[in-house]
Amino acid sequence: MAMLEVKNISKSFGGLKAMNDVSISVGQGEIVSVIGPNGAGKTTLFNLITGVYTPDTGDIKFEGSSIAGKKPNQIVDLGVARTFQNLRLFMNMTILENVLVSQHHKLKSNWLSALLRTPGYLAQEKAMREYAVEKLAFFGPRLQSFRLHQPVFVLSYANRRRTEMARAMATGAKLLLLDEPSAGMNPKETREITQIIRRMRDQGGYTILLVEHKMNLVGEISDRVVVLDYGQKIAEGSYQDVVNDPTVIEAYLGKKAEGKEETEVQKAAKMDGRTI
Amino acid sequence: MAVTSSRLDQNPQVVERTKTLAFQQNRGRNILLTLGTGLICILALWFLTGLGSAKLSQALALFAIWGVATVSLNLINGTLGILSLGHHGFMLIGGYTTALLILSDDARQRILDSGRSAMTETTVGLSVSNLFSSIGLGALTGDGSLWLRFLVAIFLGGVVAAIAGLIVGIPSLRLRGDYLAIVTFGFGEIIRLSASTRIFAPLTNGALGFAGVPSEFGKSVWWTFGFLAFTLFIISKLKYSSYGRAMESIREDEIASEAMGINLAYHKVLGFVISAFFAGIAGGLWVSWLGNARLDNFLFTLTFFFLVAISAGGTGSITGVLVGTALVIFVRQYGDPLEEIYAISRWLEFIGIILIIAGAAFLLFRSFNRSGKRLPNWAIWLFTASLFILLLGSPVFPGINLGKIGLYVFLIPFVIMPFLPNVGDKTKGVGWVVYALLGAGILTLLIGGISPGAGWLTGTFRGFGMRGIALAILLIVIMIFRPSGIVGRHEFTWSWLFREKLDEPTEEERKQDAWLTNPELNRAGGAANLEGSSEEGI
C-alpha cells in the first residue's frame, strides 16, 4: 500500500481551479518529484497535503487514514512535514532552537513539569538536543558547533534552506515535502543538496515528495516524476519518459505551430543538450 | 579532507559546545550568582527601607507591583507576539476579588449600613474568614493570620483572572494582529464598565468600590518583591522551556509554527491564562497598595503605562521590561518637581541646559558614527543619566549658590567640545546644528541665569503635565537611538556578562567554514563528501 495516496482532489479559489482531479501516490522509501510551469499548482498540492487548505472534493490518505480536513499540526503529528518555497524560519531564534521547536509536539511533559524542570522533562530536553544535532549532521559540519547558536537571520540563504530541511526532518516525520530545496543555491551547492536528499532517503529512511525547477536535480534523484499544468496532472512516470512526453514539452514550451519551424526556445534547448 | 573535520572533533572547546548545547551551561556558577544577586537585592532593600523614607518605600513597592504586571503582559506581547491591550481588565478582576475577600469586618458593616450600596448579605459575607470558619479553620480568622488570608485571597484573585484570560484567549485563535488588539482592548473595557452595572454591583459595590482594603501587604517592600520574585521565577522558567520556545515560534511565524506541529490554540490560550493569572496577582497587590478598590484606578492608562515600560525596556526581554518599569515608576513617583511652580527665569535656565546637552550629545553621536566607532556604552549611559538628572533636578537647584556654579562648570566641557580638533572635524555639514543648539542654549541660560529680575522674566509658570511630557520625550529618545528598547530583545544573562559567546567561531572553525563555502579552496565537493559518503561527486 502506498504511504501517501492523493485521490482525485480538486480545489478552487473563486473561479480559479487551482487543483483539478489530481491523483498521486507515493510509496514507502520513494523520491517523487512534482514539476510543472509556474502556477501549475505544485505548492497548492503541498498546501492541500499539509492541511493549509482543505480539498473541495477527493481524499488524501496517509498510511491508510484520511488526513483531508485535519489541521496542519495534526498532520505533522501523523508524520508529514514540509519545507516552504520562500523560507519560513523563526528568524530571531537560533538554528538549534529552530530545530528544537519542531520536536515540541512530541514532548510528553505538560507545561507545569516543563516549568518545574522535572527529571523526565530534562531527559526529553537532552534527547531533543541530541536529535537536533543528529539531523543537522546531514548537512555536514557547516550547521554544527558555533552555528548552532547563531540566530537564523545571520545565515546565508543556502544555510537557511538547509536549516529548514533539518527542522522538517526533526519533526519525526516519515514523509517530507520539500518545496524547491535547491532554490537560491549555486550549481555546486545544488549537486551537494542532491546527494543529501538521496542520503536522507537511504540513511534517514525518509520518503520524499519534492517540487523542483532544476531539471538536473530532478533527473538525478527521482524515482518517479509527476507533471502538473493548470492544476491537472498531465504526465507521470520515470524522468526520461516524462521529459520526452509531447504534452509536457508543450506545457513548458508551447505548441509548435502547424507547418512552422521549431521555435527559437526549442532550438536553443536542443543546442544546450537539455531535454526540455 | 576529512582531516579538517576530525581535527575539529578533538577541539575541546568545540566538543564542549556541542555537548552542552547552551542548555545549563555553567549552571552551578549561574545559580550561585543569581542567589548572590538576590541576596544583594535583599540587603539593598533592607538598607533602602531602613532610610525611613515613606516615599521611597512606596515607589519600590509600586515598582514590584507594576513589575509583576509588565512581566506578565510581556509574556503575551513579547513572547507570544500578540498585542494585548486588556491587561487592566485582568488586574481589575484580581484586585476586586482580593479586596472583597480580605475586607475587614468594619468595612463590611459600613457597606451593609450604607443605603446606596447594592451589595446583599450574601455577597458581603464572601470572605476568606468565612471560608476558613466553614471548613473548621476558625482559628485562622484572627488579626494575626491576616497574611494567610491575604495569600489565599490573592491566589483566588489570580485564578478568577486566569479564567477571564481563558475567555479572552479564545477569540485570539481566530484573529491576528491589530484586530486581536482591538478585541483585547474591548474585553478590558467591558470588564471595567460592566463592573459598575447592576448585574455585578452586588459583587463589586458598583461605583462606590471598596474602601479600607488592608494596605500592609501592598505597601510592604517584602511582600511585593516576594511576589515579583515568584513571577520572575515562573515566567522565566516558562520562557526557557520547550513551551516558551513554542510560544516564541508563534511570534516569529504562525504558519510555520503550525506546520512544525505546534498547536496554536493550546499555546496561545496557555499564554493568556498564565499572563492573566499574574495580572490578577498584580491587581490584588495594587488594591492593597492603594488601600481601596475603585474603578478609576483600573483605567486603560494603566495598560498604556505597562506598554510604555515594555517598549522602553525591550519587548520580549524580562530583564528589559524590569528596566523599563523602573524608568516609568521613577518618572511617575519622582516627577512631581517638574509640575511645581517655578520662576520663568528658572525655566529658561532649564531649557538652556537641555539645549546645550542635546547639542553636545548630537555632536558625540555624530562624530562616533562618522569615525566608524560606536559610542562607548558609558557615554550613552552618562548622557541618559545626566539628561535625566537635569530634567528632574535642575528646577530644584537653589538660586545662586555653589550648586548652580557647579552646574555651569559641568557644562563647560560640552560647550567647548565642538572646538576640539578630533571631535569637531567629523561634523562636516552638520556643524551648524550643533552650533545653533549650543548658541541657543547658552543664550537662554544667560538670559535666565544672569538677568532674572527684568520685565517679563519675573513671572512664574507651572508645568502642568510635565511628567508625562518628560516620559514621552524619554521614550522618543530611546526609540530613535535604540528602537528595540534599552536592553533590546535579548536578556541580561550571566554568560552575556562574562562574554561567553557560543556563536563565535574559533579560528579553526572560521577556516573550515571558509573552506566549505569557497569553491576556490574546495574543488572536490561539499559537505556531502566531507562526511565520508561513498558517493562520488557528479
Coordinates of N, CA and C in Angstrom, one line a residue, chain A residues 131-214:
Chain A
Y131 N 19.0 14.8 19.2 CA 18.3 14.5 17.9 C 18.4 15.7 17.0
A132 N 18.4 16.9 17.5 CA 18.5 18.1 16.6 C 19.9 18.1 15.9
V133 N 20.9 17.8 16.8 CA 22.3 17.8 16.2 C 22.4 16.7 15.2
E134 N 21.8 15.6 15.5 CA 21.9 14.4 14.6 C 21.3 14.8 13.2
K135 N 20.1 15.5 13.2 CA 19.5 15.9 12.0 C 20.3 16.9 11.2
L136 N 20.9 17.9 12.0 CA 21.7 18.9 11.3 C 23.0 18.3 10.7
A137 N 23.4 17.1 11.3 CA 24.6 16.5 10.8 C 24.5 16.0 9.3
F138 N 23.2 15.9 8.8 CA 23.0 15.5 7.4 C 23.7 16.5 6.5
F139 N 23.8 17.7 7.0 CA 24.4 18.8 6.1 C 25.8 19.1 6.4
G140 N 26.5 18.1 7.0 CA 27.9 18.3 7.3 C 28.2 19.2 8.4
P141 N 29.4 19.6 8.6 CA 29.8 20.3 9.8 C 29.3 21.8 9.7
R142 N 28.8 22.2 8.6 CA 28.5 23.7 8.5 C 27.4 24.2 9.4
L143 N 26.5 23.3 9.9 CA 25.5 23.8 10.8 C 25.7 23.3 12.2
Q144 N 27.0 22.9 12.5 CA 27.3 22.4 13.8 C 28.0 23.4 14.6
S145 N 28.4 23.0 15.8 CA 29.2 23.8 16.7 C 28.7 25.2 16.8
F146 N 29.5 26.2 16.5 CA 29.1 27.6 16.8 C 27.9 28.0 16.0
R147 N 27.7 27.4 14.9 CA 26.5 27.8 14.1 C 25.2 27.4 14.8
L148 N 25.2 26.4 15.6 CA 24.0 26.0 16.4 C 23.4 27.2 17.1
H149 N 24.3 28.0 17.6 CA 23.8 29.1 18.5 C 23.7 30.4 17.8
Q150 N 23.8 30.4 16.5 CA 23.6 31.7 15.7 C 22.2 31.9 15.4
P151 N 21.7 33.1 15.5 CA 20.3 33.3 15.1 C 20.2 33.1 13.5
V152 N 19.1 32.7 13.1 CA 18.9 32.4 11.7 C 19.2 33.6 10.8
F153 N 18.9 34.8 11.3 CA 19.0 35.9 10.3 C 20.4 36.2 9.9
V154 N 21.4 35.6 10.6 CA 22.8 35.9 10.1 C 23.2 34.8 9.1
L155 N 22.4 33.8 8.8 CA 22.8 32.8 7.9 C 22.7 33.1 6.4
S156 N 23.5 32.4 5.6 CA 23.4 32.6 4.2 C 22.1 31.9 3.7
Y157 N 21.7 32.3 2.5 CA 20.4 31.7 2.0 C 20.5 30.2 1.9
A158 N 21.6 29.7 1.5 CA 21.7 28.2 1.3 C 21.6 27.5 2.7
N159 N 22.3 28.1 3.7 CA 22.3 27.6 5.0 C 20.9 27.6 5.6
R160 N 20.1 28.7 5.3 CA 18.8 28.8 5.8 C 17.9 27.6 5.2
R161 N 18.1 27.3 3.9 CA 17.4 26.2 3.3 C 17.7 24.9 4.0
R162 N 19.0 24.7 4.3 CA 19.4 23.5 5.0 C 18.8 23.4 6.3
T163 N 18.8 24.6 7.1 CA 18.2 24.6 8.4 C 16.7 24.2 8.3
E164 N 16.1 24.7 7.3 CA 14.7 24.4 7.2 C 14.4 22.9 6.9
M165 N 15.3 22.3 6.1 CA 15.1 20.9 5.9 C 15.4 20.1 7.2
A166 N 16.4 20.5 7.9 CA 16.7 19.8 9.2 C 15.5 20.0 10.1
R167 N 14.9 21.2 10.1 CA 13.8 21.4 11.0 C 12.6 20.5 10.7
A168 N 12.4 20.3 9.4 CA 11.3 19.4 8.9 C 11.6 18.0 9.3
M169 N 12.9 17.6 9.1 CA 13.3 16.2 9.5 C 13.1 15.9 11.0
A170 N 13.4 17.0 11.8 CA 13.4 16.8 13.2 C 11.9 16.6 13.8
T171 N 10.9 16.9 13.0 CA 9.5 16.7 13.5 C 9.3 15.2 13.7
G172 N 10.2 14.4 13.2 CA 10.0 12.9 13.3 C 9.1 12.4 12.2
A173 N 9.0 13.2 11.1 CA 8.1 12.8 10.0 C 8.6 11.6 9.3
K174 N 7.7 10.9 8.6 CA 8.2 9.8 7.7 C 8.2 10.3 6.3
L175 N 7.3 11.2 6.0 CA 7.2 11.8 4.7 C 7.6 13.2 4.7
L176 N 8.5 13.6 3.9 CA 9.0 15.0 3.8 C 8.5 15.6 2.5
L177 N 7.9 16.8 2.6 CA 7.5 17.5 1.4 C 8.5 18.7 1.2
L178 N 9.4 18.6 0.2 CA 10.4 19.7 0.1 C 10.0 20.6 -1.1
D179 N 9.7 21.8 -0.7 CA 9.3 22.8 -1.8 C 10.5 23.5 -2.3
E180 N 11.0 23.1 -3.5 CA 12.2 23.7 -4.1 C 13.4 23.8 -3.1
P181 N 13.9 22.6 -2.8 CA 15.0 22.6 -1.8 C 16.3 23.2 -2.4
S182 N 16.5 23.4 -3.7 CA 17.7 24.0 -4.1 C 17.6 25.4 -4.6
A183 N 16.4 26.0 -4.4 CA 16.2 27.4 -4.8 C 17.3 28.3 -4.2
G184 N 17.9 29.2 -5.0 CA 18.9 30.1 -4.4 C 20.2 29.5 -4.2
M185 N 20.4 28.3 -4.7 CA 21.8 27.7 -4.4 C 22.5 27.7 -5.8
N186 N 23.9 27.7 -5.6 CA 24.7 27.7 -6.8 C 24.9 26.3 -7.3
P187 N 25.4 26.0 -8.5 CA 25.5 24.6 -9.1 C 26.1 23.7 -8.1
K188 N 27.2 24.1 -7.5 CA 27.9 23.2 -6.6 C 27.0 22.8 -5.4
E189 N 26.4 23.8 -4.8 CA 25.5 23.5 -3.7 C 24.3 22.7 -4.1
T190 N 23.9 22.9 -5.4 CA 22.8 22.1 -5.8 C 23.2 20.6 -5.9
R191 N 24.4 20.4 -6.4 CA 24.9 19.0 -6.5 C 25.0 18.4 -5.1
E192 N 25.4 19.2 -4.2 CA 25.5 18.7 -2.8 C 24.2 18.4 -2.2
I193 N 23.2 19.3 -2.5 CA 21.9 19.1 -1.9 C 21.2 17.8 -2.5
T194 N 21.6 17.6 -3.8 CA 21.1 16.4 -4.4 C 21.5 15.1 -3.7
Q195 N 22.8 15.1 -3.4 CA 23.4 14.0 -2.6 C 22.7 13.9 -1.3
I196 N 22.5 15.0 -0.6 CA 21.9 15.0 0.7 C 20.5 14.5 0.7
I197 N 19.7 14.9 -0.3 CA 18.4 14.4 -0.4 C 18.4 12.9 -0.5
R198 N 19.3 12.4 -1.4 CA 19.3 10.9 -1.5 C 19.7 10.3 -0.2
R199 N 20.7 10.9 0.5 CA 21.1 10.3 1.8 C 20.0 10.4 2.8
M200 N 19.1 11.4 2.7 CA 18.0 11.5 3.6 C 17.1 10.3 3.5
R201 N 17.0 9.8 2.2 CA 16.1 8.6 2.0 C 16.9 7.4 2.4
D202 N 18.2 7.2 1.9 CA 18.9 6.0 2.1 C 19.3 5.8 3.6
Q203 N 19.8 6.8 4.2 CA 20.2 6.7 5.6 C 19.2 7.1 6.6
G204 N 18.4 8.2 6.3 CA 17.4 8.7 7.2 C 16.1 7.9 7.2
G205 N 15.9 7.2 6.1 CA 14.7 6.4 6.0 C 13.4 7.3 5.7
Y206 N 13.6 8.5 5.1 CA 12.5 9.4 4.8 C 12.0 9.1 3.4
T207 N 10.7 9.2 3.3 CA 10.1 9.2 1.9 C 10.0 10.7 1.5
I208 N 10.3 10.9 0.3 CA 10.4 12.3 -0.1 C 9.5 12.7 -1.3
L209 N 8.7 13.7 -1.2 CA 8.0 14.3 -2.3 C 8.5 15.7 -2.5
L210 N 9.0 16.0 -3.7 CA 9.6 17.3 -3.8 C 9.2 18.1 -5.0
V211 N 9.1 19.4 -4.9 CA 8.8 20.3 -6.0 C 10.1 20.9 -6.4
E212 N 10.5 20.9 -7.7 CA 11.7 21.4 -8.1 C 11.7 21.9 -9.5
H213 N 12.5 23.0 -9.8 CA 12.6 23.5 -11.1 C 13.9 23.1 -11.8
K214 N 14.9 22.7 -11.0 CA 16.1 22.4 -11.6 C 16.1 20.9 -12.1

